[in-house]
CSV table of C-alpha atoms in Angstrom, one decimal:
chain,number,residue,atom,x,y,z
C,1,UNK,CA,-0.1,0.1,-0.2
C,2,UNK,CA,1.6,3.0,-1.0
C,3,UNK,CA,1.6,6.4,-0.1
C,4,UNK,CA,0.3,9.5,-1.2
C,5,UNK,CA,2.5,12.3,-1.4
C,6,UNK,CA,1.0,15.8,0.1
C,7,UNK,CA,2.6,18.9,-1.4
C,8,UNK,CA,2.0,21.7,0.9
C,9,UNK,CA,-1.6,22.7,-0.8
C,10,UNK,CA,-3.3,19.3,-0.4
C,11,UNK,CA,-1.7,18.9,3.1
C,12,UNK,CA,-3.8,19.6,5.6
C,13,UNK,CA,-3.4,23.0,7.4
C,14,UNK,CA,-6.1,22.2,10.3
C,15,UNK,CA,-7.1,18.8,12.4
C,16,UNK,CA,-4.1,16.9,10.7
C,17,UNK,CA,-5.1,13.3,12.8
C,18,UNK,CA,-8.0,13.6,10.3
C,19,UNK,CA,-5.5,12.5,7.1
C,20,UNK,CA,-5.7,9.0,6.1
C,21,UNK,CA,-2.7,9.1,4.2
C,22,UNK,CA,-2.7,6.1,2.4
C,23,UNK,CA,-3.4,5.7,-1.3
C,24,UNK,CA,-6.1,2.8,-0.9
C,25,UNK,CA,-8.2,4.9,1.1
C,26,UNK,CA,-8.0,7.4,-1.8
C,27,UNK,CA,-8.7,5.1,-3.9
C,28,UNK,CA,-12.4,3.8,-1.8
C,29,UNK,CA,-13.2,6.9,-1.2
C,30,UNK,CA,-13.0,7.4,-5.7
C,31,UNK,CA,-15.0,3.8,-6.4
C,32,UNK,CA,-17.5,4.2,-3.8
C,33,UNK,CA,-18.9,7.7,-4.6
C,34,UNK,CA,-21.1,8.4,-7.7
C,35,UNK,CA,-20.3,11.9,-8.8
C,36,UNK,CA,-17.2,14.5,-8.4
C,37,UNK,CA,-17.1,18.5,-7.8
C,38,UNK,CA,-14.9,19.8,-10.5
C,39,UNK,CA,-13.1,23.2,-9.8
C,40,UNK,CA,-11.8,25.4,-12.1
C,41,UNK,CA,-10.6,28.8,-12.3
C,42,UNK,CA,-12.3,31.5,-15.5
C,43,UNK,CA,-11.2,34.2,-15.9
C,44,UNK,CA,-10.0,34.6,-12.2
C,45,UNK,CA,-13.1,32.9,-10.7
C,46,UNK,CA,-13.7,29.6,-9.5
C,47,UNK,CA,-15.8,27.8,-10.7
C,48,UNK,CA,-17.2,24.4,-9.5
C,49,UNK,CA,-19.1,21.8,-11.3
C,50,UNK,CA,-20.7,18.8,-10.9
C,51,UNK,CA,-19.6,15.6,-13.0
C,52,UNK,CA,-18.8,12.0,-13.6
C,53,UNK,CA,-16.4,10.1,-13.3
C,54,UNK,CA,-14.2,7.2,-13.3
C,55,UNK,CA,-11.1,5.5,-11.9
C,56,UNK,CA,-8.3,3.2,-13.7
C,57,UNK,CA,-5.1,3.0,-10.9
C,58,UNK,CA,-4.2,6.4,-10.7
C,59,UNK,CA,-5.5,7.9,-13.3
C,60,UNK,CA,-8.9,10.1,-13.2
C,61,UNK,CA,-10.9,10.1,-16.2
C,62,UNK,CA,-13.1,13.0,-16.3
C,63,UNK,CA,-15.8,13.6,-20.0
C,64,UNK,CA,-18.1,16.0,-21.3
C,65,UNK,CA,-18.9,17.7,-24.8
C,66,UNK,CA,-16.4,19.0,-26.4
C,67,UNK,CA,-18.4,22.0,-26.4
C,68,UNK,CA,-18.5,22.1,-22.5
C,69,UNK,CA,-16.7,25.5,-21.3
C,70,UNK,CA,-15.7,23.7,-17.8
C,71,UNK,CA,-14.3,21.2,-19.5
C,72,UNK,CA,-12.1,23.6,-21.8
C,73,UNK,CA,-11.2,26.1,-19.0
C,74,UNK,CA,-10.0,22.3,-17.5
C,75,UNK,CA,-7.3,21.5,-20.1
C,76,UNK,CA,-5.9,25.2,-20.6
C,77,UNK,CA,-2.4,24.5,-19.1
C,78,UNK,CA,-3.7,25.2,-15.5
C,79,UNK,CA,-4.4,23.6,-12.3
C,80,UNK,CA,-8.2,21.7,-11.3
C,81,UNK,CA,-9.5,20.7,-8.2
C,82,UNK,CA,-11.3,17.3,-8.3
C,83,UNK,CA,-13.0,17.1,-5.1
C,84,UNK,CA,-15.0,13.5,-4.1
C,85,UNK,CA,-17.3,14.1,-0.8
C,86,UNK,CA,-19.6,11.0,1.0
C,87,UNK,CA,-21.1,11.7,3.7
C,88,UNK,CA,-21.7,9.3,6.1
C,89,UNK,CA,-23.6,10.6,9.7
C,90,UNK,CA,-24.8,13.4,11.7
C,91,UNK,CA,-23.0,13.6,14.7
C,92,UNK,CA,-25.2,15.4,17.6
C,93,UNK,CA,-23.4,16.7,20.9
C,94,UNK,CA,-24.7,17.5,23.5
C,95,UNK,CA,-23.4,21.5,22.6
C,96,UNK,CA,-25.1,23.2,19.1
C,97,UNK,CA,-21.2,24.1,18.8
C,98,UNK,CA,-19.7,20.8,18.4
C,99,UNK,CA,-22.0,19.2,15.9
C,100,UNK,CA,-20.6,17.7,13.1
C,101,UNK,CA,-20.9,15.3,10.0
C,102,UNK,CA,-18.8,12.5,9.4
C,103,UNK,CA,-17.8,11.7,6.0
C,104,UNK,CA,-14.7,11.0,4.0
C,105,UNK,CA,-14.0,13.4,1.3
C,106,UNK,CA,-10.3,13.2,-1.6
C,107,UNK,CA,-9.2,16.6,-3.1
C,108,UNK,CA,-7.0,15.7,-6.4
C,109,UNK,CA,-5.5,19.3,-7.8
C,110,UNK,CA,-3.3,18.6,-10.7
C,111,UNK,CA,-3.1,19.9,-15.1
C,112,UNK,CA,-5.5,17.6,-16.0
C,113,UNK,CA,-5.0,16.4,-19.8
C,114,UNK,CA,-7.0,16.4,-22.5
C,115,UNK,CA,-6.8,12.7,-23.7
C,116,UNK,CA,-6.3,13.1,-27.6
C,117,UNK,CA,-5.2,9.0,-28.5
C,118,UNK,CA,-8.3,7.3,-29.6
C,119,UNK,CA,-6.9,4.0,-27.7
C,120,UNK,CA,-7.0,6.0,-24.5
C,121,UNK,CA,-9.6,8.3,-25.2
C,122,UNK,CA,-12.4,5.0,-25.8
C,123,UNK,CA,-11.0,3.4,-23.0
C,124,UNK,CA,-11.1,6.4,-20.9
C,125,UNK,CA,-14.8,6.7,-22.0
C,126,UNK,CA,-14.9,2.5,-21.2
C,127,UNK,CA,-13.6,3.5,-17.6
C,128,UNK,CA,-16.6,6.4,-17.1
C,129,UNK,CA,-19.3,3.7,-17.7
C,130,UNK,CA,-18.0,0.6,-15.5
C,131,UNK,CA,-18.3,3.7,-12.6
C,132,UNK,CA,-21.4,5.1,-13.5
C,133,UNK,CA,-22.8,2.0,-14.5
C,134,UNK,CA,-21.3,-1.6,-14.1
C,135,UNK,CA,-22.2,-3.9,-16.8
C,136,UNK,CA,-23.3,-0.9,-19.4
C,137,UNK,CA,-20.9,-0.8,-21.6
C,138,UNK,CA,-21.4,-4.9,-22.1
C,139,UNK,CA,-25.0,-4.7,-22.2
C,140,UNK,CA,-25.5,-1.5,-24.5
C,141,UNK,CA,-24.7,0.0,-28.0
C,142,UNK,CA,-21.0,0.6,-28.3
C,143,UNK,CA,-20.2,4.5,-29.4
C,144,UNK,CA,-20.3,4.9,-32.9
C,145,UNK,CA,-17.8,7.6,-34.5
C,146,UNK,CA,-20.3,10.6,-34.9
C,147,UNK,CA,-20.6,10.6,-30.8
C,148,UNK,CA,-17.4,9.5,-30.2
C,149,UNK,CA,-16.0,12.5,-31.8
C,150,UNK,CA,-18.4,15.1,-30.0
C,151,UNK,CA,-17.2,13.9,-26.8
C,152,UNK,CA,-14.2,15.0,-24.7
C,153,UNK,CA,-12.3,13.3,-22.3
C,154,UNK,CA,-9.7,14.6,-19.7
C,155,UNK,CA,-7.7,12.7,-17.5
C,156,UNK,CA,-6.0,13.6,-13.9
C,157,UNK,CA,-3.5,12.1,-12.7
C,158,UNK,CA,-3.6,11.5,-8.8
C,159,UNK,CA,-0.1,12.3,-7.7
C,160,UNK,CA,-0.9,15.5,-5.5
C,161,UNK,CA,-4.2,14.6,-3.7
C,162,UNK,CA,-5.3,13.9,0.3
C,163,UNK,CA,-8.1,12.3,2.5
C,164,UNK,CA,-10.2,13.5,4.8
C,165,UNK,CA,-12.3,11.9,7.5
C,166,UNK,CA,-14.3,11.7,10.8
C,167,UNK,CA,-15.8,8.5,11.4
C,168,UNK,CA,-16.1,8.9,15.4
C,169,UNK,CA,-19.6,9.6,18.0
C,170,UNK,CA,-19.7,13.0,19.3
C,171,UNK,CA,-16.6,14.5,20.5
C,172,UNK,CA,-17.7,16.9,23.8
C,173,UNK,CA,-16.1,18.8,26.0
C,174,UNK,CA,-16.3,16.8,29.6
C,175,UNK,CA,-19.2,19.0,31.7
C,176,UNK,CA,-21.2,19.0,29.2
C,177,UNK,CA,-21.0,15.5,29.6
C,178,UNK,CA,-21.0,15.3,33.0
C,179,UNK,CA,-24.6,17.7,32.8
C,180,UNK,CA,-26.1,14.9,30.7
C,181,UNK,CA,-28.4,18.1,29.6
C,182,UNK,CA,-29.1,16.8,26.0
C,183,UNK,CA,-29.2,13.5,23.9
C,184,UNK,CA,-25.8,13.0,21.8
C,185,UNK,CA,-25.2,10.4,19.0
C,186,UNK,CA,-24.5,10.2,14.9
C,187,UNK,CA,-27.6,9.9,12.8
C,188,UNK,CA,-26.5,8.0,9.7
C,189,UNK,CA,-26.7,9.1,6.2
C,190,UNK,CA,-26.8,7.1,3.8
C,191,UNK,CA,-26.9,6.7,-0.7
C,192,UNK,CA,-29.0,3.7,-1.6
C,193,UNK,CA,-30.8,2.8,-5.0
C,194,UNK,CA,-34.3,2.3,-5.3
C,195,UNK,CA,-36.9,0.0,-7.3
C,196,UNK,CA,-35.7,0.8,-11.6
C,197,UNK,CA,-38.1,1.9,-13.5
C,198,UNK,CA,-38.4,0.7,-16.8
C,199,UNK,CA,-38.2,4.0,-19.7
C,200,UNK,CA,-42.0,4.3,-20.9
C,201,UNK,CA,-40.9,3.4,-24.7
C,202,UNK,CA,-39.0,-0.1,-22.6
C,203,UNK,CA,-41.3,-3.1,-25.2
C,204,UNK,CA,-42.9,-5.3,-23.4
C,205,UNK,CA,-40.9,-8.8,-22.2
C,206,UNK,CA,-38.0,-7.0,-20.4
C,207,UNK,CA,-36.9,-7.9,-16.8
C,208,UNK,CA,-35.0,-5.5,-15.2
C,209,UNK,CA,-31.1,-6.9,-15.9
C,210,UNK,CA,-28.6,-8.4,-13.5
C,211,UNK,CA,-26.5,-5.4,-13.8
C,212,UNK,CA,-29.2,-3.2,-12.7
C,213,UNK,CA,-31.0,-5.1,-10.4
C,214,UNK,CA,-28.1,-6.4,-8.7
C,215,UNK,CA,-27.5,-2.5,-7.7
C,216,UNK,CA,-31.0,-2.0,-5.7
C,217,UNK,CA,-30.5,-1.5,-2.1
C,218,UNK,CA,-32.9,-4.3,-1.1
C,219,UNK,CA,-34.5,-3.6,2.1
C,220,UNK,CA,-33.8,-0.4,5.1
C,221,UNK,CA,-31.6,-3.0,6.6
C,222,UNK,CA,-29.4,-3.3,3.9
C,223,UNK,CA,-29.3,0.8,3.8
C,224,UNK,CA,-27.7,0.6,7.0
O,1,UNK,CA,-42.3,33.3,-7.1
O,2,UNK,CA,-39.5,35.6,-8.7
O,3,UNK,CA,-37.1,34.9,-11.0
O,4,UNK,CA,-33.1,34.3,-10.9
O,5,UNK,CA,-30.9,37.1,-12.2
O,6,UNK,CA,-28.9,34.8,-14.7
O,7,UNK,CA,-25.5,36.8,-15.7
O,8,UNK,CA,-23.1,35.7,-18.2
O,9,UNK,CA,-21.2,33.5,-15.9
O,10,UNK,CA,-24.1,32.0,-14.9
O,11,UNK,CA,-26.6,31.2,-17.7
O,12,UNK,CA,-26.1,27.9,-19.4
O,13,UNK,CA,-23.7,27.8,-21.9
O,14,UNK,CA,-25.4,24.6,-23.1
O,15,UNK,CA,-29.0,22.9,-22.5
O,16,UNK,CA,-30.1,26.0,-21.8
O,17,UNK,CA,-33.1,24.3,-20.9
O,18,UNK,CA,-32.3,22.4,-18.3
O,19,UNK,CA,-31.7,25.3,-16.1
O,20,UNK,CA,-34.6,26.3,-14.1
O,21,UNK,CA,-35.0,29.6,-13.9
O,22,UNK,CA,-37.4,30.3,-10.9
O,23,UNK,CA,-35.7,31.6,-7.6
O,24,UNK,CA,-38.3,29.0,-5.7
O,25,UNK,CA,-36.2,26.0,-7.9
O,26,UNK,CA,-32.9,27.2,-6.2
O,27,UNK,CA,-34.3,27.6,-2.5
O,28,UNK,CA,-35.9,23.8,-3.2
O,29,UNK,CA,-32.4,22.2,-3.7
O,30,UNK,CA,-30.6,24.2,-1.3
O,31,UNK,CA,-33.4,23.6,1.5
O,32,UNK,CA,-33.1,19.8,0.5
O,33,UNK,CA,-29.2,19.1,0.2
O,34,UNK,CA,-27.0,18.7,3.7
O,35,UNK,CA,-23.7,20.2,2.3
O,36,UNK,CA,-22.1,21.7,-0.5
O,37,UNK,CA,-18.9,22.3,-2.2
O,38,UNK,CA,-17.2,25.4,-1.8
O,39,UNK,CA,-14.3,26.9,-4.5
O,40,UNK,CA,-12.2,29.5,-3.9
O,41,UNK,CA,-9.5,30.2,-6.3
O,42,UNK,CA,-5.9,30.4,-3.8
O,43,UNK,CA,-2.5,31.6,-5.6
O,44,UNK,CA,-4.0,30.9,-8.3
O,45,UNK,CA,-5.6,27.0,-8.2
O,46,UNK,CA,-9.2,26.0,-7.2
O,47,UNK,CA,-9.6,24.7,-3.9
O,48,UNK,CA,-13.1,22.8,-4.2
O,49,UNK,CA,-13.8,22.1,-0.2
O,50,UNK,CA,-17.1,20.0,1.3
O,51,UNK,CA,-18.5,22.2,4.2
O,52,UNK,CA,-22.4,22.7,5.8
O,53,UNK,CA,-24.4,26.0,4.8
O,54,UNK,CA,-28.1,27.1,6.0
O,55,UNK,CA,-30.1,29.2,4.1
O,56,UNK,CA,-32.3,32.6,5.7
O,57,UNK,CA,-33.8,34.1,3.0
O,58,UNK,CA,-31.4,35.1,-0.2
O,59,UNK,CA,-28.6,34.5,1.6
O,60,UNK,CA,-26.2,31.5,2.4
O,61,UNK,CA,-24.6,31.0,5.7
O,62,UNK,CA,-22.0,29.1,5.6
O,63,UNK,CA,-18.8,28.5,9.1
O,64,UNK,CA,-15.7,27.3,10.2
O,65,UNK,CA,-12.9,27.8,12.1
O,66,UNK,CA,-11.1,31.5,12.1
O,67,UNK,CA,-7.6,29.4,11.1
O,68,UNK,CA,-9.6,27.6,8.3
O,69,UNK,CA,-7.7,28.9,5.5
O,70,UNK,CA,-10.7,28.2,2.7
O,71,UNK,CA,-12.8,30.9,4.1
O,72,UNK,CA,-10.0,33.0,5.1
O,73,UNK,CA,-9.2,32.9,1.7
O,74,UNK,CA,-13.6,33.4,0.5
O,75,UNK,CA,-13.3,36.5,2.0
O,76,UNK,CA,-10.5,38.4,0.9
O,77,UNK,CA,-12.9,40.1,-1.8
O,78,UNK,CA,-12.8,37.6,-5.1
O,79,UNK,CA,-15.5,35.3,-5.8
O,80,UNK,CA,-16.5,32.3,-4.6
O,81,UNK,CA,-18.7,29.2,-5.7
O,82,UNK,CA,-20.8,27.3,-3.6
O,83,UNK,CA,-22.3,24.6,-5.8
O,84,UNK,CA,-25.0,22.2,-4.2
O,85,UNK,CA,-26.0,19.3,-6.0
O,86,UNK,CA,-28.3,16.4,-5.6
O,87,UNK,CA,-28.3,13.0,-6.7
O,88,UNK,CA,-31.4,11.4,-8.1
O,89,UNK,CA,-30.9,8.8,-10.1
O,90,UNK,CA,-29.4,6.7,-12.8
O,91,UNK,CA,-30.2,7.0,-16.5
O,92,UNK,CA,-29.4,3.8,-18.6
O,93,UNK,CA,-30.1,4.6,-21.7
O,94,UNK,CA,-29.8,1.8,-25.2
O,95,UNK,CA,-26.4,3.4,-26.0
O,96,UNK,CA,-23.4,3.8,-23.6
O,97,UNK,CA,-23.0,7.0,-25.2
O,98,UNK,CA,-26.9,8.3,-23.9
O,99,UNK,CA,-26.5,7.2,-20.1
O,100,UNK,CA,-26.8,9.8,-17.8
O,101,UNK,CA,-28.5,11.0,-13.8
O,102,UNK,CA,-31.1,12.7,-13.4
O,103,UNK,CA,-30.0,15.3,-10.6
O,104,UNK,CA,-30.2,18.6,-9.7
O,105,UNK,CA,-27.3,21.2,-8.6
O,106,UNK,CA,-27.6,24.9,-7.6
O,107,UNK,CA,-24.7,27.1,-8.2
O,108,UNK,CA,-23.9,30.1,-6.7
O,109,UNK,CA,-21.4,32.6,-7.6
O,110,UNK,CA,-20.3,36.1,-5.5
O,111,UNK,CA,-17.9,37.6,-3.5
O,112,UNK,CA,-18.7,36.1,0.7
O,113,UNK,CA,-19.1,38.6,3.3
O,114,UNK,CA,-17.4,37.6,6.6
O,115,UNK,CA,-19.7,38.4,8.8
O,116,UNK,CA,-18.8,40.4,11.8
O,117,UNK,CA,-21.8,41.7,13.7
O,118,UNK,CA,-22.4,39.2,16.9
O,119,UNK,CA,-26.4,39.5,16.0
O,120,UNK,CA,-26.1,38.4,12.7
O,121,UNK,CA,-22.9,36.4,13.4
O,122,UNK,CA,-25.4,34.3,16.4
O,123,UNK,CA,-28.4,34.4,13.6
O,124,UNK,CA,-26.5,32.7,11.3
O,125,UNK,CA,-24.8,29.9,13.4
O,126,UNK,CA,-28.8,29.5,14.3
O,127,UNK,CA,-29.6,29.2,10.7
O,128,UNK,CA,-26.4,26.7,9.9
O,129,UNK,CA,-27.4,24.7,13.0
O,130,UNK,CA,-31.5,24.1,11.2
O,131,UNK,CA,-30.0,22.9,8.2
O,132,UNK,CA,-28.0,20.0,9.5
O,133,UNK,CA,-29.8,19.4,12.7
O,134,UNK,CA,-33.0,20.8,12.7
O,135,UNK,CA,-34.0,21.1,17.0
O,136,UNK,CA,-30.6,21.0,18.1
O,137,UNK,CA,-30.0,24.7,18.4
O,138,UNK,CA,-33.8,24.2,21.0
O,139,UNK,CA,-32.1,21.0,22.5
O,140,UNK,CA,-28.7,21.0,22.9
O,141,UNK,CA,-26.8,23.7,24.9
O,142,UNK,CA,-26.3,27.2,23.5
O,143,UNK,CA,-22.7,28.6,21.7
O,144,UNK,CA,-20.5,30.0,24.5
O,145,UNK,CA,-18.1,33.5,24.6
O,146,UNK,CA,-14.9,31.0,23.8
O,147,UNK,CA,-16.8,29.1,21.0
O,148,UNK,CA,-18.8,32.4,19.1
O,149,UNK,CA,-14.9,33.7,19.4
O,150,UNK,CA,-13.1,30.7,17.4
O,151,UNK,CA,-15.9,29.8,14.3
O,152,UNK,CA,-16.1,32.3,11.8
O,153,UNK,CA,-19.0,33.2,9.3
O,154,UNK,CA,-19.5,34.1,6.3
O,155,UNK,CA,-22.5,35.1,4.4
O,156,UNK,CA,-23.6,34.7,0.3
O,157,UNK,CA,-26.1,36.3,-0.9
O,158,UNK,CA,-28.4,34.4,-3.9
O,159,UNK,CA,-27.9,36.9,-6.1
O,160,UNK,CA,-25.8,35.2,-9.2
O,161,UNK,CA,-27.2,31.6,-8.8
O,162,UNK,CA,-27.8,29.1,-11.5
O,163,UNK,CA,-30.3,25.8,-11.3
O,164,UNK,CA,-29.8,23.1,-13.1
O,165,UNK,CA,-31.9,19.9,-13.8
O,166,UNK,CA,-32.6,16.5,-15.5
O,167,UNK,CA,-35.7,14.7,-14.0
O,168,UNK,CA,-36.0,12.0,-16.9
O,169,UNK,CA,-36.2,9.4,-18.7
O,170,UNK,CA,-33.8,7.8,-21.3
O,171,UNK,CA,-33.6,10.0,-24.1
O,172,UNK,CA,-31.9,7.4,-26.8
O,173,UNK,CA,-31.9,7.9,-30.4
O,174,UNK,CA,-35.2,6.4,-32.5
O,175,UNK,CA,-33.0,3.8,-34.5
O,176,UNK,CA,-31.6,2.2,-30.7
O,177,UNK,CA,-35.4,2.0,-29.3
O,178,UNK,CA,-36.4,-0.2,-32.5
O,179,UNK,CA,-33.3,-2.0,-32.3
O,180,UNK,CA,-34.9,-3.0,-28.5
O,181,UNK,CA,-31.8,-4.4,-28.5
O,182,UNK,CA,-30.7,-3.4,-24.4
O,183,UNK,CA,-32.9,-2.6,-21.4
O,184,UNK,CA,-33.6,1.2,-21.1
O,185,UNK,CA,-34.5,2.9,-17.5
O,186,UNK,CA,-34.2,4.8,-14.3
O,187,UNK,CA,-31.8,3.7,-11.0
O,188,UNK,CA,-33.3,6.2,-8.6
O,189,UNK,CA,-31.1,7.4,-5.7
O,190,UNK,CA,-31.4,8.1,-2.7
O,191,UNK,CA,-30.1,9.6,0.4
O,192,UNK,CA,-31.8,8.0,3.4
O,193,UNK,CA,-30.9,8.5,7.2
O,194,UNK,CA,-30.2,5.2,9.1
O,195,UNK,CA,-30.8,4.0,12.9
O,196,UNK,CA,-29.7,6.8,15.6
O,197,UNK,CA,-26.5,5.4,16.9
O,198,UNK,CA,-26.2,7.3,20.5
O,199,UNK,CA,-23.3,8.3,21.9
O,200,UNK,CA,-21.2,5.6,24.0
O,201,UNK,CA,-20.8,8.1,26.9
O,202,UNK,CA,-24.5,8.4,27.4
O,203,UNK,CA,-26.0,7.6,30.3
O,204,UNK,CA,-28.9,5.2,30.7
O,205,UNK,CA,-32.4,6.2,31.1
O,206,UNK,CA,-32.7,8.7,27.6
O,207,UNK,CA,-35.1,8.1,24.3
O,208,UNK,CA,-34.3,9.3,20.8
O,209,UNK,CA,-35.2,12.8,21.1
O,210,UNK,CA,-38.0,13.8,18.8
O,211,UNK,CA,-36.3,15.8,16.7
O,212,UNK,CA,-33.7,13.3,15.6
O,213,UNK,CA,-36.1,10.4,15.3
O,214,UNK,CA,-38.4,12.5,12.8
O,215,UNK,CA,-35.5,12.0,10.6
O,216,UNK,CA,-34.9,8.7,9.8
O,217,UNK,CA,-35.9,7.1,6.9
O,218,UNK,CA,-38.1,3.8,8.5
O,219,UNK,CA,-38.9,2.6,5.6
O,220,UNK,CA,-37.2,1.4,2.2
O,221,UNK,CA,-40.3,2.5,0.7
O,222,UNK,CA,-40.4,4.9,1.9
O,223,UNK,CA,-37.0,5.3,0.6
O,224,UNK,CA,-37.9,5.6,-2.9
């Protein structure tokens, strides 16, 4: 298990004990979350947009229309920031001030590279599809030439990255614990998948394919 | 219902039909989500960090330690970007290329203001608490002087904002629908609350208070 290589920018200025420095922790956050927030600087102003992504080893792939301003801004040679956050719980404390959240987040900084090699570009689309909808690359109709030309794929190395997390119960002052005047605990937050809703124009005869059905969070118990 | 005031920066460059221009839609996204992603520019580089927030009318409040570099960067007179995203579903199409997500997202740009008036600062903390954990302001121990001094509150006007969403089924090419060679539909994605986990140091005799218990997503059916 290799360590991340924190730089001054990704080394946490505060609460360093919350930095999980192992690369495996970074991969785990990226593999579990579904979307990221891409930050770019445009005309000196930060622009943060949600988008999909996929990971292959230590490369993160993002994509978008060739006309998307955010992707164009992302490949102008300046750094971008990709942040992925999993919210795990709301932490209720005896004091208002100590209320917090349990979460895991990854912050990646670096210069994004426009993927121009056709083989890598197609591979990037495969990786992106496997992340959003595992099994769809094999099940659905392949990307055709026109679609391939209309999409941009960018790559970002996971070289400069940090992971931060909180995964613990309330952290109250001893006098507040002793006073015992308020409840304290964690309200878990989970992301679950509901029952698939077939397309209105899907002809009769289809059952939900296994690569979709297998993702459904079957019961409330499983969601905990 | 007033309209948002889009500027060139918040007017969507593409897919304008996905922009919901009503202010009520902005408020609804902000009120439903739990966290935002704050984007600031530091040394010319975008930095995107997850954080809590609260809304009072058309003012968004954020807070953090007085030592947090992101908050200091946010109040240096340059614009910040706050993005809030709700992921609602994964859209499976007959073609890999048309796969998408259903979502609602709000992007707010503007200069953040450090809240220095003590009354407004305390009000901001109240608003932030009501958003993260409604009922805690009344239930838990109030913020004391030391805690009040150690926290910064910043305010961002919701003047320059855009809302973008996708809330529909698969959008396939007619020839792909006719070929009927793949399943198409939406896999709903939901955020749910699990059973509260009392703090390990909570003395016997407590039941989960109603302001926490009422948030629990009771059944899988309710999560849909």
